[in-house]
Amino acid sequence: MAAPQLLPLELIDKCIGSRIWVVMKSEKEFVGTLQGFDDYVNMVLKDVTEYETKGNTKHVTSLKQILLNGNNICMLVPGGQGPTVACS
Amino acid sequence: MVKTVAPELKNYMDKRLRLELNAKRVVIGVLRGFDAFMNVNLDDAREVLPDGEFRPLRQTVIRGNSIELIEALEPLDA
């Protein structure tokens, strides 16, 4: 059986309480502390930095606590530090 | 009562794969797990940027909704 596999949502569950890097389907990314998520992978994050790429520039915003709609999430990277602001 | 079946990715487990996601993203990693929605758990992952550079991701979850294509980079057993 597929018993020894690590389920994707189990990996996200292990990340509760630590930093997570969320990449959206659009050119937007969030780095924050994961407080929780639900079956739809809607996420509650705190102390969030939002990175939005418009053309060549990245716009950075800080948000205290957010509920992120799981509909447009593409990738989740536990312990990720987010995009490096200076990318060639 | 609806029967949901898990995708047949057992043959791809622990293999290095190349995933094409929507928005023309390409990610390469080793498959460590998956679920009925085709959410995927990749190890040692990296995003391949259009200019050929790698963006390291290490352990990553990819939402099944955004996966367009899965290519095996090493031979499968079956």
GROMACS .gro file of N, CA and C in nm:
model
  498
    1MET      N    1   0.086  -0.120   0.000
    1MET     CA    2   0.000   0.000   0.000
    1MET      C    3   0.088   0.123   0.000
    2ALA      N    4   0.027   0.240  -0.004
    2ALA     CA    5   0.103   0.365  -0.006
    2ALA      C    6   0.128   0.414   0.136
    3ALA      N    7   0.139   0.322   0.233
    3ALA     CA    8   0.151   0.358   0.374
    3ALA      C    9   0.271   0.447   0.405
    4PRO      N   10   0.391   0.419   0.356
    4PRO     CA   11   0.505   0.498   0.399
    4PRO      C   12   0.508   0.639   0.339
    5GLN      N   13   0.410   0.677   0.259
    5GLN     CA   14   0.418   0.810   0.201
    5GLN      C   15   0.378   0.915   0.302
    6LEU      N   16   0.427   1.037   0.279
    6LEU     CA   17   0.393   1.151   0.364
    6LEU      C   18   0.289   1.232   0.290
    7LEU      N   19   0.167   1.238   0.345
    7LEU     CA   20   0.059   1.309   0.278
    7LEU      C   21   0.089   1.458   0.273
    8PRO      N   22   0.055   1.524   0.163
    8PRO     CA   23   0.082   1.669   0.150
    8PRO      C   24   0.026   1.749   0.266
    9LEU      N   25  -0.099   1.719   0.308
    9LEU     CA   26  -0.157   1.800   0.414
    9LEU      C   27  -0.095   1.767   0.549
   10GLU      N   28  -0.036   1.650   0.562
   10GLU     CA   29   0.038   1.618   0.685
   10GLU      C   30   0.161   1.706   0.696
   11LEU      N   31   0.225   1.728   0.581
   11LEU     CA   32   0.345   1.812   0.580
   11LEU      C   33   0.310   1.954   0.620
   12ILE      N   34   0.196   2.005   0.571
   12ILE     CA   35   0.153   2.140   0.608
   12ILE      C   36   0.119   2.143   0.757
   13ASP      N   37   0.057   2.036   0.806
   13ASP     CA   38   0.020   2.029   0.947
   13ASP      C   39   0.141   2.038   1.037
   14LYS      N   40   0.252   1.973   0.994
   14LYS     CA   41   0.375   1.976   1.073
   14LYS      C   42   0.431   2.118   1.080
   15CYS      N   43   0.392   2.199   0.984
   15CYS     CA   44   0.449   2.333   0.973
   15CYS      C   45   0.376   2.433   1.060
   16ILE      N   46   0.265   2.393   1.125
   16ILE     CA   47   0.189   2.488   1.208
   16ILE      C   48   0.278   2.540   1.319
   17GLY      N   49   0.285   2.672   1.331
   17GLY     CA   50   0.372   2.735   1.430
   17GLY      C   51   0.503   2.783   1.371
   18SER      N   52   0.538   2.737   1.251
   18SER     CA   53   0.663   2.786   1.191
   18SER      C   54   0.636   2.866   1.065
   19ARG      N   55   0.746   2.918   1.007
   19ARG     CA   56   0.734   3.002   0.889
   19ARG      C   57   0.699   2.917   0.768
   20ILE      N   58   0.618   2.973   0.682
   20ILE     CA   59   0.585   2.904   0.558
   20ILE      C   60   0.583   3.005   0.445
   21TRP      N   61   0.626   2.963   0.328
   21TRP     CA   62   0.631   3.047   0.209
   21TRP      C   63   0.522   2.995   0.116
   22VAL      N   64   0.425   3.082   0.083
   22VAL     CA   65   0.313   3.041   0.000
   22VAL      C   66   0.323   3.113  -0.134
   23VAL      N   67   0.326   3.037  -0.243
   23VAL     CA   68   0.333   3.094  -0.377
   23VAL      C   69   0.195   3.081  -0.441
   24MET      N   70   0.141   3.192  -0.488
   24MET     CA   71   0.008   3.190  -0.549
   24MET      C   72   0.019   3.158  -0.697
   25LYS      N   73  -0.096   3.135  -0.762
   25LYS     CA   74  -0.097   3.107  -0.905
   25LYS      C   75  -0.055   3.232  -0.982
   26SER      N   76  -0.080   3.348  -0.924
   26SER     CA   77  -0.038   3.473  -0.988
   26SER      C   78   0.102   3.508  -0.939
   27GLU      N   79   0.150   3.626  -0.973
   27GLU     CA   80   0.285   3.665  -0.933
   27GLU      C   81   0.283   3.726  -0.793
   28LYS      N   82   0.230   3.650  -0.701
   28LYS     CA   83   0.219   3.700  -0.564
   28LYS      C   84   0.266   3.591  -0.469
   29GLU      N   85   0.339   3.628  -0.364
   29GLU     CA   86   0.386   3.529  -0.268
   29GLU      C   87   0.371   3.585  -0.127
   30PHE      N   88   0.356   3.497  -0.029
   30PHE     CA   89   0.341   3.537   0.110
   30PHE      C   90   0.437   3.456   0.195
   31VAL      N   91   0.501   3.522   0.292
   31VAL     CA   92   0.580   3.449   0.391
   31VAL      C   93   0.525   3.487   0.527
   32GLY      N   94   0.485   3.387   0.607
   32GLY     CA   95   0.431   3.419   0.739
   32GLY      C   96   0.438   3.298   0.830
   33THR      N   97   0.390   3.316   0.955
   33THR     CA   98   0.384   3.205   1.049
   33THR      C   99   0.248   3.139   1.036
   34LEU      N  100   0.249   3.009   1.013
   34LEU     CA  101   0.124   2.936   0.991
   34LEU      C  102   0.054   2.911   1.123
   35GLN      N  103  -0.070   2.964   1.136
   35GLN     CA  104  -0.146   2.939   1.257
   35GLN      C  105  -0.245   2.825   1.239
   36GLY      N  106  -0.288   2.803   1.114
   36GLY     CA  107  -0.379   2.692   1.090
   36GLY      C  108  -0.429   2.691   0.947
   37PHE      N  109  -0.497   2.581   0.910
   37PHE     CA  110  -0.556   2.573   0.777
   37PHE      C  111  -0.674   2.478   0.785
   38ASP      N  112  -0.754   2.476   0.677
   38ASP     CA  113  -0.872   2.389   0.677
   38ASP      C  114  -0.867   2.293   0.558
   39ASP      N  115  -0.975   2.218   0.538
   39ASP     CA  116  -0.979   2.117   0.431
   39ASP      C  117  -0.959   2.177   0.294
   40TYR      N  118  -0.994   2.305   0.278
   40TYR     CA  119  -0.979   2.371   0.148
   40TYR      C  120  -0.842   2.436   0.136
   41VAL      N  121  -0.756   2.414   0.235
   41VAL     CA  122  -0.624   2.478   0.242
   41VAL      C  123  -0.636   2.630   0.238
   42ASN      N  124  -0.747   2.685   0.292
   42ASN     CA  125  -0.746   2.825   0.331
   42ASN      C  126  -0.650   2.832   0.449
   43MET      N  127  -0.573   2.942   0.460
   43MET     CA  128  -0.470   2.946   0.564
   43MET      C  129  -0.479   3.070   0.649
   44VAL      N  130  -0.451   3.054   0.778
   44VAL     CA  131  -0.439   3.170   0.867
   44VAL      C  132  -0.291   3.191   0.893
   45LEU      N  133  -0.242   3.310   0.855
   45LEU     CA  134  -0.100   3.340   0.872
   45LEU      C  135  -0.086   3.466   0.954
   46LYS      N  136   0.022   3.475   1.034
   46LYS     CA  137   0.047   3.601   1.106
   46LYS      C  138   0.188   3.651   1.077
   47ASP      N  139   0.207   3.781   1.103
   47ASP     CA  140   0.336   3.847   1.076
   47ASP      C  141   0.380   3.819   0.933
   48VAL      N  142   0.296   3.862   0.840
   48VAL     CA  143   0.309   3.822   0.701
   48VAL      C  144   0.381   3.929   0.620
   49THR      N  145   0.467   3.884   0.529
   49THR     CA  146   0.523   3.973   0.427
   49THR      C  147   0.464   3.930   0.293
   50GLU      N  148   0.407   4.027   0.222
   50GLU     CA  149   0.346   3.997   0.092
   50GLU      C  150   0.439   4.048  -0.016
   51TYR      N  151   0.475   3.963  -0.111
   51TYR     CA  152   0.561   4.000  -0.222
   51TYR      C  153   0.479   3.996  -0.349
   52GLU      N  154   0.472   4.109  -0.418
   52GLU     CA  155   0.399   4.111  -0.545
   52GLU      C  156   0.494   4.155  -0.655
   53THR      N  157   0.506   4.075  -0.761
   53THR     CA  158   0.596   4.109  -0.871
   53THR      C  159   0.517   4.178  -0.979
   54LYS      N  160   0.554   4.304  -1.005
   54LYS     CA  161   0.490   4.376  -1.116
   54LYS      C  162   0.601   4.410  -1.214
   55GLY      N  163   0.608   4.338  -1.325
   55GLY     CA  164   0.715   4.365  -1.422
   55GLY      C  165   0.848   4.329  -1.362
   56ASN      N  166   0.936   4.428  -1.348
   56ASN     CA  167   1.069   4.400  -1.295
   56ASN      C  168   1.077   4.421  -1.145
   57THR      N  169   0.978   4.491  -1.089
   57THR     CA  170   0.991   4.527  -0.948
   57THR      C  171   0.906   4.438  -0.859
   58LYS      N  172   0.949   4.426  -0.734
   58LYS     CA  173   0.871   4.353  -0.634
   58LYS      C  174   0.817   4.454  -0.533
   59HIS      N  175   0.687   4.447  -0.510
   59HIS     CA  176   0.627   4.532  -0.407
   59HIS      C  177   0.612   4.451  -0.280
   60VAL      N  178   0.659   4.505  -0.169
   60VAL     CA  179   0.657   4.432  -0.043
   60VAL      C  180   0.565   4.502   0.055
   61THR      N  181   0.475   4.425   0.118
   61THR     CA  182   0.385   4.482   0.220
   61THR      C  183   0.394   4.397   0.345
   62SER      N  184   0.363   4.456   0.461
   62SER     CA  185   0.358   4.379   0.585
   62SER      C  186   0.217   4.372   0.636
   63LEU      N  187   0.175   4.253   0.678
   63LEU     CA  188   0.039   4.236   0.728
   63LEU      C  189   0.046   4.158   0.859
   64LYS      N  190  -0.037   4.199   0.958
   64LYS     CA  191  -0.026   4.135   1.090
   64LYS      C  192  -0.083   3.995   1.090
   65GLN      N  193  -0.207   3.983   1.046
   65GLN     CA  194  -0.271   3.851   1.045
   65GLN      C  195  -0.367   3.843   0.928
   66ILE      N  196  -0.362   3.735   0.853
   66ILE     CA  197  -0.449   3.724   0.735
   66ILE      C  198  -0.513   3.588   0.727
   67LEU      N  199  -0.630   3.587   0.659
   67LEU     CA  200  -0.691   3.462   0.616
   67LEU      C  201  -0.669   3.455   0.466
   68LEU      N  202  -0.589   3.361   0.421
   68LEU     CA  203  -0.553   3.351   0.281
   68LEU      C  204  -0.642   3.249   0.212
   69ASN      N  205  -0.713   3.291   0.109
   69ASN     CA  206  -0.804   3.204   0.036
   69ASN      C  207  -0.727   3.097  -0.040
   70GLY      N  208  -0.759   2.969  -0.014
   70GLY     CA  209  -0.684   2.859  -0.072
   70GLY      C  210  -0.706   2.837  -0.220
   71ASN      N  211  -0.807   2.907  -0.274
   71ASN     CA  212  -0.845   2.888  -0.413
   71ASN      C  213  -0.731   2.913  -0.511
   72ASN      N  214  -0.644   3.011  -0.478
   72ASN     CA  215  -0.541   3.051  -0.573
   72ASN      C  216  -0.401   3.013  -0.529
   73ILE      N  217  -0.391   2.926  -0.429
   73ILE     CA  218  -0.259   2.883  -0.384
   73ILE      C  219  -0.202   2.781  -0.482
   74CYS      N  220  -0.074   2.800  -0.518
   74CYS     CA  221  -0.008   2.707  -0.609
   74CYS      C  222   0.091   2.618  -0.536
   75MET      N  223   0.181   2.679  -0.454
   75MET     CA  224   0.282   2.600  -0.385
   75MET      C  225   0.295   2.644  -0.240
   76LEU      N  226   0.332   2.549  -0.154
   76LEU     CA  227   0.356   2.582  -0.013
   76LEU      C  228   0.492   2.528   0.024
   77VAL      N  229   0.579   2.613   0.079
   77VAL     CA  230   0.714   2.570   0.114
   77VAL      C  231   0.735   2.591   0.263
   78PRO      N  232   0.730   2.484   0.343
   78PRO     CA  233   0.753   2.497   0.488
   78PRO      C  234   0.893   2.549   0.515
   79GLY      N  235   0.903   2.642   0.610
   79GLY     CA  236   1.033   2.694   0.648
   79GLY      C  237   1.098   2.778   0.541
   80GLY      N  238   1.024   2.810   0.436
   80GLY     CA  239   1.081   2.887   0.327
   80GLY      C  240   1.099   3.033   0.366
   81GLN      N  241   1.198   3.097   0.306
   81GLN     CA  242   1.225   3.235   0.340
   81GLN      C  243   1.170   3.331   0.237
   82GLY      N  244   1.103   3.278   0.137
   82GLY     CA  245   1.044   3.368   0.039
   82GLY      C  246   1.140   3.401  -0.072
   83PRO      N  247   1.092   3.480  -0.168
   83PRO     CA  248   1.177   3.514  -0.282
   83PRO      C  249   1.287   3.609  -0.237
   84THR      N  250   1.404   3.593  -0.289
   84THR     CA  251   1.510   3.689  -0.261
   84THR      C  252   1.476   3.815  -0.337
   85VAL      N  253   1.479   3.927  -0.270
   85VAL     CA  254   1.432   4.051  -0.331
   85VAL      C  255   1.518   4.089  -0.451
   86ALA      N  256   1.648   4.065  -0.440
   86ALA     CA  257   1.736   4.094  -0.552
   86ALA      C  258   1.755   3.969  -0.634
   87CYS      N  259   1.682   3.957  -0.747
   87CYS     CA  260   1.701   3.840  -0.829
   87CYS      C  261   1.742   3.885  -0.968
   88SER      N  262   1.846   3.823  -1.021
   88SER     CA  263   1.896   3.863  -1.153
   88SER      C  264   1.813   3.797  -1.259
   89MET      N  265  -2.379   0.843  -0.259
   89MET     CA  266  -2.242   0.819  -0.213
   89MET      C  267  -2.146   0.820  -0.331
   90VAL      N  268  -2.049   0.912  -0.325
   90VAL     CA  269  -1.953   0.923  -0.436
   90VAL      C  270  -1.823   0.855  -0.396
   91LYS      N  271  -1.770   0.773  -0.488
   91LYS     CA  272  -1.642   0.708  -0.458
   91LYS      C  273  -1.530   0.793  -0.516
   92THR      N  274  -1.444   0.844  -0.428
   92THR     CA  275  -1.328   0.917  -0.482
   92THR      C  276  -1.208   0.823  -0.478
   93VAL      N  277  -1.138   0.819  -0.590
   93VAL     CA  278  -1.022   0.732  -0.601
   93VAL      C  279  -0.897   0.817  -0.600
   94ALA      N  280  -0.794   0.770  -0.534
   94ALA     CA  281  -0.668   0.843  -0.536
   94ALA      C  282  -0.607   0.831  -0.675
   95PRO      N  283  -0.536   0.934  -0.722
   95PRO     CA  284  -0.468   0.923  -0.851
   95PRO      C  285  -0.363   0.812  -0.847
   96GLU      N  286  -0.336   0.752  -0.963
   96GLU     CA  287  -0.247   0.636  -0.967
   96GLU      C  288  -0.101   0.680  -0.973
   97LEU      N  289  -0.056   0.743  -0.864
   97LEU     CA  290   0.081   0.794  -0.862
   97LEU      C  291   0.174   0.703  -0.785
   98LYS      N  292   0.129   0.582  -0.748
   98LYS     CA  293   0.215   0.494  -0.668
   98LYS      C  294   0.343   0.459  -0.744
   99ASN      N  295   0.331   0.447  -0.879
   99ASN     CA  296   0.450   0.413  -0.957
   99ASN      C  297   0.550   0.528  -0.960
  100TYR      N  298   0.503   0.649  -0.928
  100TYR     CA  299   0.589   0.766  -0.934
  100TYR      C  300   0.651   0.799  -0.799
  101MET      N  301   0.613   0.722  -0.695
  101MET     CA  302   0.663   0.752  -0.560
  101MET      C  303   0.814   0.741  -0.552
  102ASP      N  304   0.876   0.836  -0.483
  102ASP     CA  305   1.021   0.839  -0.462
  102ASP      C  306   1.100   0.851  -0.592
  103LYS      N  307   1.036   0.901  -0.697
  103LYS     CA  308   1.107   0.924  -0.823
  103LYS      C  309   1.121   1.075  -0.844
  104ARG      N  310   1.227   1.112  -0.917
  104ARG     CA  311   1.242   1.254  -0.950
  104ARG      C  312   1.148   1.287  -1.065
  105LEU      N  313   1.066   1.392  -1.045
  105LEU     CA  314   0.964   1.428  -1.143
  105LEU      C  315   0.981   1.573  -1.185
  106ARG      N  316   0.930   1.605  -1.303
  106ARG     CA  317   0.924   1.743  -1.349
  106ARG      C  318   0.776   1.777  -1.359
  107LEU      N  319   0.730   1.878  -1.283
  107LEU     CA  320   0.590   1.917  -1.286
  107LEU      C  321   0.575   2.048  -1.360
  108GLU      N  322   0.478   2.054  -1.451
  108GLU     CA  323   0.444   2.183  -1.512
  108GLU      C  324   0.318   2.230  -1.442
  109LEU      N  325   0.324   2.354  -1.388
  109LEU     CA  326   0.209   2.410  -1.318
  109LEU      C  327   0.148   2.518  -1.406
  110ASN      N  328   0.032   2.565  -1.366
  110ASN     CA  329  -0.027   2.674  -1.444
  110ASN      C  330   0.060   2.799  -1.427
  111ALA      N  331   0.034   2.901  -1.503
  111ALA     CA  332   0.119   3.021  -1.502
  111ALA      C  333   0.262   2.986  -1.543
  112LYS      N  334   0.278   2.882  -1.626
  112LYS     CA  335   0.406   2.843  -1.687
  112LYS      C  336   0.517   2.821  -1.584
  113ARG      N  337   0.480   2.770  -1.466
  113ARG     CA  338   0.585   2.739  -1.368
  113ARG      C  339   0.631   2.595  -1.387
  114VAL      N  340   0.760   2.572  -1.366
  114VAL     CA  341   0.814   2.436  -1.375
  114VAL      C  342   0.884   2.405  -1.243
  115VAL      N  343   0.850   2.292  -1.183
  115VAL     CA  344   0.912   2.251  -1.057
  115VAL      C  345   0.966   2.109  -1.073
  116ILE      N  346   1.088   2.085  -1.022
  116ILE     CA  347   1.146   1.951  -1.024
  116ILE      C  348   1.165   1.905  -0.881
  117GLY      N  349   1.125   1.780  -0.850
  117GLY     CA  350   1.143   1.730  -0.714
  117GLY      C  351   1.115   1.582  -0.706
  118VAL      N  352   1.137   1.523  -0.588
  118VAL     CA  353   1.115   1.380  -0.567
  118VAL      C  354   0.980   1.362  -0.499
  119LEU      N  355   0.895   1.277  -0.553
  119LEU     CA  356   0.760   1.258  -0.500
  119LEU      C  357   0.764   1.178  -0.370
  120ARG      N  358   0.715   1.240  -0.264
  120ARG     CA  359   0.711   1.172  -0.134
  120ARG      C  360   0.571   1.140  -0.089
  121GLY      N  361   0.469   1.202  -0.150
  121GLY     CA  362   0.333   1.173  -0.109
  121GLY      C  363   0.233   1.246  -0.197
  122PHE      N  364   0.109   1.197  -0.195
  122PHE     CA  365   0.003   1.261  -0.274
  122PHE      C  366  -0.130   1.222  -0.209
  123ASP      N  367  -0.236   1.297  -0.247
  123ASP     CA  368  -0.367   1.264  -0.193
  123ASP      C  369  -0.471   1.260  -0.303
  124ALA      N  370  -0.599   1.245  -0.267
  124ALA     CA  371  -0.705   1.228  -0.366
  124ALA      C  372  -0.723   1.351  -0.454
  125PHE      N  373  -0.684   1.469  -0.405
  125PHE     CA  374  -0.698   1.592  -0.484
  125PHE      C  375  -0.576   1.616  -0.571
  126MET      N  376  -0.483   1.520  -0.573
  126MET     CA  377  -0.357   1.531  -0.643
  126MET      C  378  -0.269   1.642  -0.585
  127ASN      N  379  -0.295   1.684  -0.459
  127ASN     CA  380  -0.194   1.764  -0.389
  127ASN      C  381  -0.072   1.673  -0.379
  128VAL      N  382   0.046   1.733  -0.392
  128VAL     CA  383   0.166   1.651  -0.405
  128VAL      C  384   0.271   1.700  -0.306
  129ASN      N  385   0.342   1.608  -0.249
  129ASN     CA  386   0.447   1.641  -0.152
  129ASN      C  387   0.580   1.609  -0.219
  130LEU      N  388   0.660   1.712  -0.244
  130LEU     CA  389   0.788   1.691  -0.312
  130LEU      C  390   0.904   1.716  -0.217
  131ASP      N  391   1.010   1.639  -0.231
  131ASP     CA  392   1.132   1.659  -0.153
  131ASP      C  393   1.242   1.711  -0.245
  132ASP      N  394   1.339   1.783  -0.185
  132ASP     CA  395   1.454   1.831  -0.262
  132ASP      C  396   1.406   1.902  -0.389
  133ALA      N  397   1.310   1.993  -0.372
  133ALA     CA  398   1.245   2.054  -0.488
  133ALA      C  399   1.312   2.184  -0.526
  134ARG      N  400   1.295   2.222  -0.652
  134ARG     CA  401   1.341   2.353  -0.697
  134ARG      C  402   1.250   2.398  -0.809
  135GLU      N  403   1.233   2.531  -0.819
  135GLU     CA  404   1.157   2.588  -0.929
  135GLU      C  405   1.255   2.625  -1.038
  136VAL      N  406   1.228   2.583  -1.162
  136VAL     CA  407   1.314   2.617  -1.274
  136VAL      C  408   1.260   2.744  -1.336
  137LEU      N  409   1.336   2.854  -1.328
  137LEU     CA  410   1.290   2.982  -1.379
  137LEU      C  411   1.312   2.989  -1.530
  138PRO      N  412   1.239   3.078  -1.599
  138PRO     CA  413   1.248   3.086  -1.746
  138PRO      C  414   1.391   3.102  -1.797
  139ASP      N  415   1.477   3.169  -1.719
  139ASP     CA  416   1.614   3.189  -1.769
  139ASP      C  417   1.704   3.070  -1.736
  140GLY      N  418   1.645   2.963  -1.680
  140GLY     CA  419   1.724   2.844  -1.653
  140GLY      C  420   1.778   2.838  -1.511
  141GLU      N  421   1.760   2.945  -1.434
  141GLU     CA  422   1.809   2.944  -1.296
  141GLU      C  423   1.718   2.863  -1.206
  142PHE      N  424   1.776   2.812  -1.096
  142PHE     CA  425   1.698   2.733  -1.000
  142PHE      C  426   1.662   2.817  -0.880
  143ARG      N  427   1.542   2.800  -0.830
  143ARG     CA  428   1.502   2.861  -0.704
  143ARG      C  429   1.481   2.746  -0.607
  144PRO      N  430   1.568   2.728  -0.507
  144PRO     CA  431   1.556   2.610  -0.421
  144PRO      C  432   1.432   2.617  -0.333
  145LEU      N  433   1.360   2.504  -0.320
  145LEU     CA  434   1.238   2.500  -0.240
  145LEU      C  435   1.246   2.396  -0.130
  146ARG      N  436   1.336   2.300  -0.140
  146ARG     CA  437   1.346   2.188  -0.044
  146ARG      C  438   1.212   2.114  -0.037
  147GLN      N  439   1.155   2.096   0.085
  147GLN     CA  440   1.027   2.023   0.093
  147GLN      C  441   0.912   2.115   0.057
  148THR      N  442   0.827   2.071  -0.037
  148THR     CA  443   0.720   2.157  -0.089
  148THR      C  444   0.591   2.079  -0.106
  149VAL      N  445   0.479   2.149  -0.084
  149VAL     CA  446   0.348   2.093  -0.120
  149VAL      C  447   0.299   2.169  -0.242
  150ILE      N  448   0.257   2.097  -0.344
  150ILE     CA  449   0.201   2.159  -0.464
  150ILE      C  450   0.053   2.126  -0.469
  151ARG      N  451  -0.031   2.229  -0.485
  151ARG     CA  452  -0.176   2.206  -0.491
  151ARG      C  453  -0.211   2.133  -0.619
  152GLY      N  454  -0.289   2.027  -0.607
  152GLY     CA  455  -0.323   1.946  -0.724
  152GLY      C  456  -0.394   2.026  -0.831
  153ASN      N  457  -0.471   2.126  -0.784
  153ASN     CA  458  -0.547   2.212  -0.875
  153ASN      C  459  -0.459   2.276  -0.980
  154SER      N  460  -0.332   2.307  -0.945
  154SER     CA  461  -0.248   2.385  -1.036
  154SER      C  462  -0.153   2.298  -1.118
  155ILE      N  463  -0.160   2.163  -1.102
  155ILE     CA  464  -0.070   2.076  -1.176
  155ILE      C  465  -0.128   2.050  -1.315
  156GLU      N  466  -0.049   2.080  -1.418
  156GLU     CA  467  -0.093   2.054  -1.556
  156GLU      C  468  -0.031   1.928  -1.612
  157LEU      N  469   0.095   1.899  -1.575
  157LEU     CA  470   0.166   1.787  -1.637
  157LEU      C  471   0.267   1.732  -1.538
  158ILE      N  472   0.282   1.598  -1.536
  158ILE     CA  473   0.385   1.534  -1.455
  158ILE      C  474   0.473   1.450  -1.546
  159GLU      N  475   0.603   1.479  -1.547
  159GLU     CA  476   0.696   1.400  -1.628
  159GLU      C  477   0.794   1.330  -1.535
  160ALA      N  478   0.816   1.200  -1.557
  160ALA     CA  479   0.912   1.126  -1.476
  160ALA      C  480   1.051   1.144  -1.536
  161LEU      N  481   1.146   1.187  -1.453
  161LEU     CA  482   1.281   1.209  -1.501
  161LEU      C  483   1.369   1.085  -1.483
  162GLU      N  484   1.314   0.984  -1.417
  162GLU     CA  485   1.387   0.857  -1.409
  162GLU      C  486   1.288   0.745  -1.441
  163PRO      N  487   1.337   0.628  -1.484
  163PRO     CA  488   1.245   0.521  -1.527
  163PRO      C  489   1.159   0.472  -1.411
  164LEU      N  490   1.031   0.444  -1.440
  164LEU     CA  491   0.939   0.391  -1.341
  164LEU      C  492   0.948   0.239  -1.341
  165ASP      N  493   0.906   0.177  -1.230
  165ASP     CA  494   0.924   0.032  -1.218
  165ASP      C  495   0.827  -0.047  -1.304
  166ALA      N  496   0.698  -0.006  -1.304
  166ALA     CA  497   0.595  -0.087  -1.372
  166ALA      C  498   0.614  -0.086  -1.521
   0.00000   0.00000   0.00000
